[in-house]
PDB file of C-alpha atoms in Angstrom:
ATOM      1  CA  UNK D 195       0.000   0.000   0.000  1.00  0.00           C
ATOM      2  CA  UNK D 196       0.861   3.677  -0.205  1.00  0.00           C
ATOM      3  CA  UNK D 197       0.545   5.813   2.908  1.00  0.00           C
ATOM      4  CA  UNK D 198      -0.311   9.489   2.982  1.00  0.00           C
ATOM      5  CA  UNK D 199       2.118  11.287   5.294  1.00  0.00           C
ATOM      6  CA  UNK D 200      -0.430  14.033   5.958  1.00  0.00           C
ATOM      7  CA  UNK D 201      -3.591  12.086   6.827  1.00  0.00           C
ATOM      8  CA  UNK D 202      -2.031   8.641   7.458  1.00  0.00           C
ATOM      9  CA  UNK D 203      -4.541   6.917   5.172  1.00  0.00           C
ATOM     10  CA  UNK D 204      -3.378   3.785   3.387  1.00  0.00           C
ATOM     11  CA  UNK D 205      -4.128   3.138  -0.286  1.00  0.00           C
ATOM     12  CA  UNK D 206      -3.922  -0.422  -1.654  1.00  0.00           C
ATOM     13  CA  UNK D 207      -1.648  -1.503  -4.480  1.00  0.00           C
ATOM     14  CA  UNK D 208      -3.301  -4.449  -6.253  1.00  0.00           C
ATOM     15  CA  UNK D 209      -0.553  -5.055  -8.824  1.00  0.00           C
ATOM     16  CA  UNK D 210       2.700  -3.424  -9.886  1.00  0.00           C
ATOM     17  CA  UNK D 211       0.743  -1.104 -12.221  1.00  0.00           C
ATOM     18  CA  UNK D 212      -2.667  -0.949 -10.484  1.00  0.00           C
ATOM     19  CA  UNK D 213      -3.467   1.198  -7.457  1.00  0.00           C
ATOM     20  CA  UNK D 214      -6.563   2.566  -5.743  1.00  0.00           C
ATOM     21  CA  UNK D 215      -6.567   6.142  -4.394  1.00  0.00           C
ATOM     22  CA  UNK D 216     -10.179   7.013  -3.652  1.00  0.00           C
ATOM     23  CA  UNK D 217     -11.209  10.071  -1.623  1.00  0.00           C
ATOM     24  CA  UNK D 218     -12.574   9.665   1.876  1.00  0.00           C
ATOM     25  CA  UNK D 219     -15.821  11.357   0.853  1.00  0.00           C
ATOM     26  CA  UNK D 220     -17.553  11.142  -2.533  1.00  0.00           C
ATOM     27  CA  UNK D 221     -17.385  14.554  -4.300  1.00  0.00           C
ATOM     28  CA  UNK D 222     -20.894  15.880  -4.920  1.00  0.00           C
ATOM     29  CA  UNK D 223     -21.680  16.915  -8.491  1.00  0.00           C
ATOM     30  CA  UNK D 224     -23.646  20.060  -7.563  1.00  0.00           C
ATOM     31  CA  UNK D 225     -26.340  19.345 -10.136  1.00  0.00           C
ATOM     32  CA  UNK D 226     -29.420  21.551 -10.341  1.00  0.00           C
ATOM     33  CA  UNK D 227     -32.983  21.250 -11.608  1.00  0.00           C
ATOM     34  CA  UNK D 228     -33.569  18.246 -13.843  1.00  0.00           C
ATOM     35  CA  UNK D 229     -29.895  17.517 -14.510  1.00  0.00           C
ATOM     36  CA  UNK D 230     -28.703  13.940 -14.519  1.00  0.00           C
ATOM     37  CA  UNK D 231     -29.013  12.841 -10.893  1.00  0.00           C
ATOM     38  CA  UNK D 232     -29.164   9.172 -11.977  1.00  0.00           C
ATOM     39  CA  UNK D 233     -25.630   9.289 -13.375  1.00  0.00           C
ATOM     40  CA  UNK D 234     -24.400  10.802 -10.119  1.00  0.00           C
ATOM     41  CA  UNK D 235     -26.016   8.011  -8.124  1.00  0.00           C
ATOM     42  CA  UNK D 236     -24.577   5.346 -10.442  1.00  0.00           C
ATOM     43  CA  UNK D 237     -21.095   6.871 -10.256  1.00  0.00           C
ATOM     44  CA  UNK D 238     -21.267   7.093  -6.487  1.00  0.00           C
ATOM     45  CA  UNK D 239     -22.266   3.443  -6.290  1.00  0.00           C
ATOM     46  CA  UNK D 240     -19.336   2.410  -8.491  1.00  0.00           C
ATOM     47  CA  UNK D 241     -16.986   4.511  -6.352  1.00  0.00           C
ATOM     48  CA  UNK D 242     -17.991   2.738  -3.151  1.00  0.00           C
ATOM     49  CA  UNK D 243     -17.742  -0.808  -4.504  1.00  0.00           C
ATOM     50  CA  UNK D 244     -14.860  -2.852  -3.155  1.00  0.00           C
ATOM     51  CA  UNK D 245     -12.163  -3.832  -5.620  1.00  0.00           C
ATOM     52  CA  UNK D 246     -12.005  -7.476  -6.666  1.00  0.00           C
ATOM     53  CA  UNK D 247     -10.397  -9.353  -9.505  1.00  0.00           C
ATOM     54  CA  UNK D 248     -13.601 -11.139 -10.554  1.00  0.00           C
ATOM     55  CA  UNK D 249     -14.507 -10.083 -14.082  1.00  0.00           C
ATOM     56  CA  UNK D 250     -18.260  -9.971 -14.753  1.00  0.00           C
ATOM     57  CA  UNK D 251     -18.368  -7.460 -17.617  1.00  0.00           C
ATOM     58  CA  UNK D 252     -16.097  -5.695 -20.097  1.00  0.00           C
ATOM     59  CA  UNK D 253     -16.752  -2.239 -18.615  1.00  0.00           C
ATOM     60  CA  UNK D 254     -17.605   1.093 -20.191  1.00  0.00           C
ATOM     61  CA  UNK D 255     -17.144   1.423 -23.947  1.00  0.00           C
ATOM     62  CA  UNK D 256     -15.358  -1.879 -24.596  1.00  0.00           C
ATOM     63  CA  UNK D 257     -14.483  -1.243 -28.243  1.00  0.00           C
ATOM     64  CA  UNK D 258     -14.712  -4.744 -29.797  1.00  0.00           C
ATOM     65  CA  UNK D 259     -18.349  -5.007 -28.693  1.00  0.00           C
ATOM     66  CA  UNK D 260     -19.444  -1.610 -30.073  1.00  0.00           C
ATOM     67  CA  UNK D 261     -21.229  -1.020 -33.378  1.00  0.00           C
ATOM     68  CA  UNK D 262     -19.037  -0.380 -36.450  1.00  0.00           C
ATOM     69  CA  UNK D 263     -19.869   3.326 -36.700  1.00  0.00           C
ATOM     70  CA  UNK D 264     -18.990   3.960 -33.077  1.00  0.00           C
ATOM     71  CA  UNK D 265     -15.734   1.997 -33.363  1.00  0.00           C
ATOM     72  CA  UNK D 266     -14.790   4.100 -36.381  1.00  0.00           C
ATOM     73  CA  UNK D 267     -15.675   7.308 -34.540  1.00  0.00           C
ATOM     74  CA  UNK D 268     -13.438   6.398 -31.585  1.00  0.00           C
ATOM     75  CA  UNK D 269     -10.536   5.473 -33.848  1.00  0.00           C
ATOM     76  CA  UNK D 270     -10.893   8.712 -35.767  1.00  0.00           C
ATOM     77  CA  UNK D 271     -11.153  10.844 -32.626  1.00  0.00           C
ATOM     78  CA  UNK D 272      -8.131   9.334 -30.927  1.00  0.00           C
ATOM     79  CA  UNK D 273      -6.113   9.882 -34.103  1.00  0.00           C
ATOM     80  CA  UNK D 274      -7.307  13.498 -34.110  1.00  0.00           C
ATOM     81  CA  UNK D 275      -6.214  13.868 -30.490  1.00  0.00           C
ATOM     82  CA  UNK D 276      -2.844  12.335 -31.354  1.00  0.00           C
ATOM     83  CA  UNK D 277      -2.346  14.984 -34.027  1.00  0.00           C
ATOM     84  CA  UNK D 278      -3.295  17.719 -31.530  1.00  0.00           C
ATOM     85  CA  UNK D 279      -0.429  16.765 -29.204  1.00  0.00           C
ATOM     86  CA  UNK D 280       2.635  18.727 -30.381  1.00  0.00           C
ATOM     87  CA  UNK D 281       6.078  17.180 -30.565  1.00  0.00           C
ATOM     88  CA  UNK D 282       7.235  19.473 -27.745  1.00  0.00           C
ATOM     89  CA  UNK D 283       4.889  17.688 -25.305  1.00  0.00           C
ATOM     90  CA  UNK D 284       5.472  14.150 -26.518  1.00  0.00           C
ATOM     91  CA  UNK D 285       7.592  12.053 -24.218  1.00  0.00           C
ATOM     92  CA  UNK D 286       6.095  13.793 -21.182  1.00  0.00           C
ATOM     93  CA  UNK D 287       3.758  12.732 -18.405  1.00  0.00           C
ATOM     94  CA  UNK D 288       0.169  12.223 -19.613  1.00  0.00           C
ATOM     95  CA  UNK D 289      -3.157  11.285 -18.028  1.00  0.00           C
ATOM     96  CA  UNK D 290      -6.455  10.060 -19.420  1.00  0.00           C
ATOM     97  CA  UNK D 291      -9.172  11.157 -16.980  1.00  0.00           C
ATOM     98  CA  UNK D 292     -12.264   8.922 -16.921  1.00  0.00           C
ATOM     99  CA  UNK D 293     -10.425   6.557 -19.229  1.00  0.00           C
ATOM    100  CA  UNK D 294     -12.930   3.673 -19.317  1.00  0.00           C
ATOM    101  CA  UNK D 295     -11.629   0.559 -21.075  1.00  0.00           C
ATOM    102  CA  UNK D 296      -8.540   2.282 -22.432  1.00  0.00           C
ATOM    103  CA  UNK D 297      -9.769   3.125 -25.936  1.00  0.00           C
ATOM    104  CA  UNK D 298      -7.672   6.305 -25.845  1.00  0.00           C
ATOM    105  CA  UNK D 299      -5.081   5.897 -23.088  1.00  0.00           C
ATOM    106  CA  UNK D 300      -3.484   2.743 -24.447  1.00  0.00           C
ATOM    107  CA  UNK D 301      -3.367   4.014 -28.032  1.00  0.00           C
ATOM    108  CA  UNK D 302      -1.892   7.376 -26.976  1.00  0.00           C
ATOM    109  CA  UNK D 303       0.542   5.924 -24.428  1.00  0.00           C
ATOM    110  CA  UNK D 304       3.094   5.528 -27.222  1.00  0.00           C
ATOM    111  CA  UNK D 305       3.484   9.331 -27.090  1.00  0.00           C
ATOM    112  CA  UNK D 306       4.153   9.480 -23.326  1.00  0.00           C
ATOM    113  CA  UNK D 307       7.009   8.648 -21.004  1.00  0.00           C
ATOM    114  CA  UNK D 308       4.279   7.538 -18.607  1.00  0.00           C
ATOM    115  CA  UNK D 309       0.497   7.404 -19.082  1.00  0.00           C
ATOM    116  CA  UNK D 310      -1.843   7.470 -16.073  1.00  0.00           C
ATOM    117  CA  UNK D 311      -5.121   5.683 -16.781  1.00  0.00           C
ATOM    118  CA  UNK D 312      -7.646   7.133 -14.319  1.00  0.00           C
ATOM    119  CA  UNK D 313     -10.980   5.317 -13.903  1.00  0.00           C
ATOM    120  CA  UNK D 314     -13.309   4.487 -11.012  1.00  0.00           C
ATOM    121  CA  UNK D 315     -15.153   1.452 -12.417  1.00  0.00           C
ATOM    122  CA  UNK D 316     -13.351  -1.786 -11.570  1.00  0.00           C
ATOM    123  CA  UNK D 317     -14.491  -3.745 -14.633  1.00  0.00           C
ATOM    124  CA  UNK D 318     -13.254  -1.034 -16.997  1.00  0.00           C
ATOM    125  CA  UNK D 319      -9.890  -0.933 -15.222  1.00  0.00           C
ATOM    126  CA  UNK D 320      -9.466  -4.685 -15.550  1.00  0.00           C
ATOM    127  CA  UNK D 321     -10.382  -4.621 -19.261  1.00  0.00           C
ATOM    128  CA  UNK D 322      -7.973  -1.758 -19.899  1.00  0.00           C
ATOM    129  CA  UNK D 323      -5.157  -3.465 -18.028  1.00  0.00           C
ATOM    130  CA  UNK D 324      -5.655  -6.654 -20.035  1.00  0.00           C
ATOM    131  CA  UNK D 325      -5.660  -4.654 -23.280  1.00  0.00           C
ATOM    132  CA  UNK D 326      -2.397  -2.979 -22.268  1.00  0.00           C
ATOM    133  CA  UNK D 327      -0.806  -6.370 -21.600  1.00  0.00           C
ATOM    134  CA  UNK D 328      -1.990  -7.714 -24.947  1.00  0.00           C
ATOM    135  CA  UNK D 329      -0.710  -4.554 -26.669  1.00  0.00           C
ATOM    136  CA  UNK D 330       2.625  -4.796 -24.809  1.00  0.00           C
ATOM    137  CA  UNK D 331       2.278  -1.294 -23.407  1.00  0.00           C
ATOM    138  CA  UNK D 332       4.292  -1.174 -20.207  1.00  0.00           C
ATOM    139  CA  UNK D 333       4.362   2.582 -19.524  1.00  0.00           C
ATOM    140  CA  UNK D 334       0.823   2.799 -18.063  1.00  0.00           C
ATOM    141  CA  UNK D 335      -0.245   3.005 -14.438  1.00  0.00           C
ATOM    142  CA  UNK D 336      -3.903   2.182 -13.786  1.00  0.00           C
ATOM    143  CA  UNK D 337      -5.335   4.302 -10.993  1.00  0.00           C
ATOM    144  CA  UNK D 338      -8.766   3.799  -9.490  1.00  0.00           C
ATOM    145  CA  UNK D 339      -9.683   7.346  -8.529  1.00  0.00           C
ATOM    146  CA  UNK D 340     -12.546   9.835  -8.529  1.00  0.00           C
ATOM    147  CA  UNK D 341     -12.064  12.324 -11.336  1.00  0.00           C
ATOM    148  CA  UNK D 342     -13.631  15.206  -9.353  1.00  0.00           C
ATOM    149  CA  UNK D 343     -10.927  14.804  -6.700  1.00  0.00           C
ATOM    150  CA  UNK D 344      -7.867  13.569  -8.505  1.00  0.00           C
ATOM    151  CA  UNK D 345      -5.032  12.319  -6.251  1.00  0.00           C
ATOM    152  CA  UNK D 346      -2.313  14.273  -8.052  1.00  0.00           C
ATOM    153  CA  UNK D 347      -0.435  17.456  -7.267  1.00  0.00           C
ATOM    154  CA  UNK D 348      -0.948  20.737  -9.108  1.00  0.00           C
ATOM    155  CA  UNK D 349       0.807  21.488 -12.408  1.00  0.00           C
ATOM    156  CA  UNK D 350       1.947  17.906 -12.950  1.00  0.00           C
ATOM    157  CA  UNK D 351       0.924  16.661 -16.409  1.00  0.00           C
ATOM    158  CA  UNK D 352       2.117  17.841 -19.814  1.00  0.00           C
ATOM    159  CA  UNK D 353      -1.041  16.431 -21.438  1.00  0.00           C
ATOM    160  CA  UNK D 354      -4.480  15.807 -19.922  1.00  0.00           C
ATOM    161  CA  UNK D 355      -7.107  13.931 -21.967  1.00  0.00           C
ATOM    162  CA  UNK D 356     -10.795  13.553 -21.119  1.00  0.00           C
ATOM    163  CA  UNK D 357     -13.374  12.214 -23.587  1.00  0.00           C
ATOM    164  CA  UNK D 358     -17.089  11.417 -23.439  1.00  0.00           C
ATOM    165  CA  UNK D 359     -17.396  12.619 -19.836  1.00  0.00           C
ATOM    166  CA  UNK D 360     -18.267  16.333 -19.875  1.00  0.00           C
ATOM    167  CA  UNK D 361     -21.921  15.466 -20.397  1.00  0.00           C
ATOM    168  CA  UNK D 362     -23.531  15.218 -16.958  1.00  0.00           C
ATOM    169  CA  UNK D 363     -24.621  18.726 -15.993  1.00  0.00           C
ATOM    170  CA  UNK D 364     -23.025  22.146 -15.605  1.00  0.00           C
ATOM    171  CA  UNK D 365     -22.066  21.708 -11.937  1.00  0.00           C
ATOM    172  CA  UNK D 366     -20.325  18.435 -12.776  1.00  0.00           C
ATOM    173  CA  UNK D 367     -18.584  19.911 -15.804  1.00  0.00           C
ATOM    174  CA  UNK D 368     -17.285  22.931 -13.868  1.00  0.00           C
ATOM    175  CA  UNK D 369     -15.737  20.774 -11.153  1.00  0.00           C
ATOM    176  CA  UNK D 370     -14.140  18.399 -13.635  1.00  0.00           C
ATOM    177  CA  UNK D 371     -12.690  21.219 -15.721  1.00  0.00           C
ATOM    178  CA  UNK D 372     -11.265  22.809 -12.558  1.00  0.00           C
ATOM    179  CA  UNK D 373      -9.512  19.532 -11.735  1.00  0.00           C
ATOM    180  CA  UNK D 374      -8.189  19.176 -15.293  1.00  0.00           C
ATOM    181  CA  UNK D 375      -6.858  22.738 -15.147  1.00  0.00           C
ATOM    182  CA  UNK D 376      -5.343  22.211 -11.689  1.00  0.00           C
ATOM    183  CA  UNK D 377      -3.247  19.165 -12.637  1.00  0.00           C
ATOM    184  CA  UNK D 378      -2.234  20.576 -16.036  1.00  0.00           C
ATOM    185  CA  UNK D 379       1.357  21.781 -16.123  1.00  0.00           C
ATOM    186  CA  UNK D 380       2.116  25.346 -17.192  1.00  0.00           C
ATOM    187  CA  UNK D 381       2.856  25.121 -20.893  1.00  0.00           C
ATOM    188  CA  UNK D 382       0.877  21.884 -21.113  1.00  0.00           C
ATOM    189  CA  UNK D 383      -2.205  21.045 -23.154  1.00  0.00           C
ATOM    190  CA  UNK D 384      -5.602  19.626 -22.151  1.00  0.00           C
ATOM    191  CA  UNK D 385      -7.811  17.983 -24.760  1.00  0.00           C
ATOM    192  CA  UNK D 386     -11.448  17.145 -24.017  1.00  0.00           C
ATOM    193  CA  UNK D 387     -14.789  16.970 -25.794  1.00  0.00           C
ATOM    194  CA  UNK D 388     -18.442  17.955 -25.437  1.00  0.00           C
ATOM    195  CA  UNK D 389     -21.521  16.448 -27.098  1.00  0.00           C
ATOM    196  CA  UNK D 390     -23.005  18.882 -29.604  1.00  0.00           C
ATOM    197  CA  UNK D 391     -26.681  19.723 -29.151  1.00  0.00           C
ATOM    198  CA  UNK D 392     -28.591  17.853 -31.885  1.00  0.00           C
ATOM    199  CA  UNK D 393     -32.332  17.384 -31.459  1.00  0.00           C
ATOM    200  CA  UNK D 394     -32.536  13.713 -32.496  1.00  0.00           C
ATOM    201  CA  UNK D 395     -29.486  12.775 -30.424  1.00  0.00           C
ATOM    202  CA  UNK D 396     -30.980  14.492 -27.385  1.00  0.00           C
ATOM    203  CA  UNK D 397     -34.205  12.499 -27.767  1.00  0.00           C
ATOM    204  CA  UNK D 398     -32.280   9.226 -27.975  1.00  0.00           C
ATOM    205  CA  UNK D 399     -30.037  10.115 -25.016  1.00  0.00           C
ATOM    206  CA  UNK D 400     -32.098  11.992 -22.407  1.00  0.00           C
ATOM    207  CA  UNK D 401     -29.451  11.447 -19.701  1.00  0.00           C
ATOM    208  CA  UNK D 402     -26.709  13.249 -21.616  1.00  0.00           C
ATOM    209  CA  UNK D 403     -26.179  17.014 -21.345  1.00  0.00           C
ATOM    210  CA  UNK D 404     -25.571  18.519 -24.792  1.00  0.00           C
ATOM    211  CA  UNK D 405     -23.850  21.820 -25.584  1.00  0.00           C
ATOM    212  CA  UNK D 406     -23.799  24.292 -28.441  1.00  0.00           C
ATOM    213  CA  UNK D 407     -20.491  25.902 -29.346  1.00  0.00           C
ATOM    214  CA  UNK D 408     -21.452  29.137 -27.595  1.00  0.00           C
ATOM    215  CA  UNK D 409     -22.279  27.150 -24.430  1.00  0.00           C
ATOM    216  CA  UNK D 410     -18.777  25.668 -24.446  1.00  0.00           C
ATOM    217  CA  UNK D 411     -17.246  29.109 -24.913  1.00  0.00           C
ATOM    218  CA  UNK D 412     -19.310  30.560 -22.062  1.00  0.00           C
ATOM    219  CA  UNK D 413     -18.420  27.668 -19.758  1.00  0.00           C
ATOM    220  CA  UNK D 414     -14.697  28.092 -20.373  1.00  0.00           C
ATOM    221  CA  UNK D 415     -15.035  31.860 -19.979  1.00  0.00           C
ATOM    222  CA  UNK D 416     -16.737  31.374 -16.636  1.00  0.00           C
ATOM    223  CA  UNK D 417     -13.679  29.424 -15.498  1.00  0.00           C
ATOM    224  CA  UNK D 418     -11.383  32.135 -16.887  1.00  0.00           C
ATOM    225  CA  UNK D 419      -9.880  29.695 -19.388  1.00  0.00           C
ATOM    226  CA  UNK D 420      -9.106  31.901 -22.363  1.00  0.00           C
ATOM    227  CA  UNK D 421      -6.432  30.162 -24.422  1.00  0.00           C
ATOM    228  CA  UNK D 422      -8.439  27.496 -26.258  1.00  0.00           C
ATOM    229  CA  UNK D 423      -9.522  26.284 -29.682  1.00  0.00           C
ATOM    230  CA  UNK D 424     -12.707  24.389 -30.543  1.00  0.00           C
ATOM    231  CA  UNK D 425     -12.826  21.829 -33.344  1.00  0.00           C
ATOM    232  CA  UNK D 426     -16.135  20.413 -34.651  1.00  0.00           C
ATOM    233  CA  UNK D 427     -15.701  16.664 -34.974  1.00  0.00           C
ATOM    234  CA  UNK D 428     -17.644  13.754 -36.501  1.00  0.00           C
ATOM    235  CA  UNK D 429     -20.601  14.441 -38.769  1.00  0.00           C
ATOM    236  CA  UNK D 430     -22.145  11.225 -40.010  1.00  0.00           C
ATOM    237  CA  UNK D 431     -24.422   9.481 -37.448  1.00  0.00           C
ATOM    238  CA  UNK D 432     -22.511   6.497 -36.099  1.00  0.00           C
ATOM    239  CA  UNK D 433     -25.650   4.333 -35.796  1.00  0.00           C
ATOM    240  CA  UNK D 434     -26.218   4.436 -39.571  1.00  0.00           C
ATOM    241  CA  UNK D 435     -22.830   3.064 -40.633  1.00  0.00           C
ATOM    242  CA  UNK D 436     -22.868  -0.682 -41.475  1.00  0.00           C
ATOM    243  CA  UNK D 437     -19.048  -0.914 -41.483  1.00  0.00           C
ATOM    244  CA  UNK D 438     -16.119   1.123 -40.208  1.00  0.00           C
ATOM    245  CA  UNK D 439     -14.811   1.844 -43.702  1.00  0.00           C
ATOM    246  CA  UNK D 440     -18.186   3.203 -44.843  1.00  0.00           C
ATOM    247  CA  UNK D 441     -18.314   5.481 -41.788  1.00  0.00           C
ATOM    248  CA  UNK D 442     -14.869   6.917 -42.602  1.00  0.00           C
ATOM    249  CA  UNK D 443     -15.935   7.635 -46.199  1.00  0.00           C
ATOM    250  CA  UNK D 444     -19.341   9.158 -45.406  1.00  0.00           C
ATOM    251  CA  UNK D 445     -18.058  11.214 -42.496  1.00  0.00           C
ATOM    252  CA  UNK D 446     -15.496  12.787 -44.789  1.00  0.00           C
ATOM    253  CA  UNK D 447     -18.041  13.514 -47.532  1.00  0.00           C
ATOM    254  CA  UNK D 448     -20.807  14.828 -45.244  1.00  0.00           C
ATOM    255  CA  UNK D 449     -18.650  17.345 -43.389  1.00  0.00           C
ATOM    256  CA  UNK D 450     -21.420  19.963 -43.696  1.00  0.00           C
ATOM    257  CA  UNK D 451     -23.732  18.092 -41.287  1.00  0.00           C
ATOM    258  CA  UNK D 452     -23.852  19.282 -37.640  1.00  0.00           C
ATOM    259  CA  UNK D 453     -20.877  17.884 -35.681  1.00  0.00           C
ATOM    260  CA  UNK D 454     -21.394  15.064 -33.199  1.00  0.00           C
ATOM    261  CA  UNK D 455     -18.931  16.584 -30.736  1.00  0.00           C
ATOM    262  CA  UNK D 456     -16.724  19.578 -30.133  1.00  0.00           C
ATOM    263  CA  UNK D 457     -13.087  18.806 -29.328  1.00  0.00           C
ATOM    264  CA  UNK D 458     -11.544  21.516 -27.175  1.00  0.00           C
ATOM    265  CA  UNK D 459      -7.811  22.140 -26.891  1.00  0.00           C
ATOM    266  CA  UNK D 460      -6.686  24.255 -23.943  1.00  0.00           C
ATOM    267  CA  UNK D 461      -3.185  25.550 -23.293  1.00  0.00           C
ATOM    268  CA  UNK D 462      -2.089  26.702 -19.847  1.00  0.00           C
TER     269      UNK D 462
END
């Protein structure tokens, strides 16, 4: 185990690259009105579950079991993120916050001296760790942690990545962005995404909070984050693609459709 010299708490090490550093108290999301209280309850439940090695599911977003269009979208987005990491930051310390099954962290770990895979759900951590072993990626540490109270010091990481997570209500988003900004090193780059507000998508996914571009700009302005760029990303609906190759072709042709997400790049 690791021991905190300040509070004397002990944090278990389950394997040479797998550790649990959960906060003493679950961070509240500060949601208001009709925002997604169910997701908060589910996340809290996952945070309080005891770790065990028994594998009962593949976890969040296990790529081989997703539909072709979604698999293609993930592959295209992580390649986009790769291209948004400049050579000056490659070879540094990186973290994937809310990293799920490792769809991004393991692929992008080739750019880092060390990649921290941060996830609270046990099943996702186990799937990601197995994928890393199969991919022969040895520069990853898997950390079970709450992303609203990350167990890392300020100004630590050259690159912070967070995908498919800023979708659970403004109070949640503000806290998560504050944590991302806090751990980001001066001169570093944070890359994260928001779901674009599309009427049909909102009807299919009532538990997701969607944002227009101006909403993203206002949110970052509220946090006094001024040095950023926003990239519209993904245009063809992933559910309509019968194969990955067809998605890649149609998404390139139909670039004029409303974007599925906005990728935001922030420099500190």
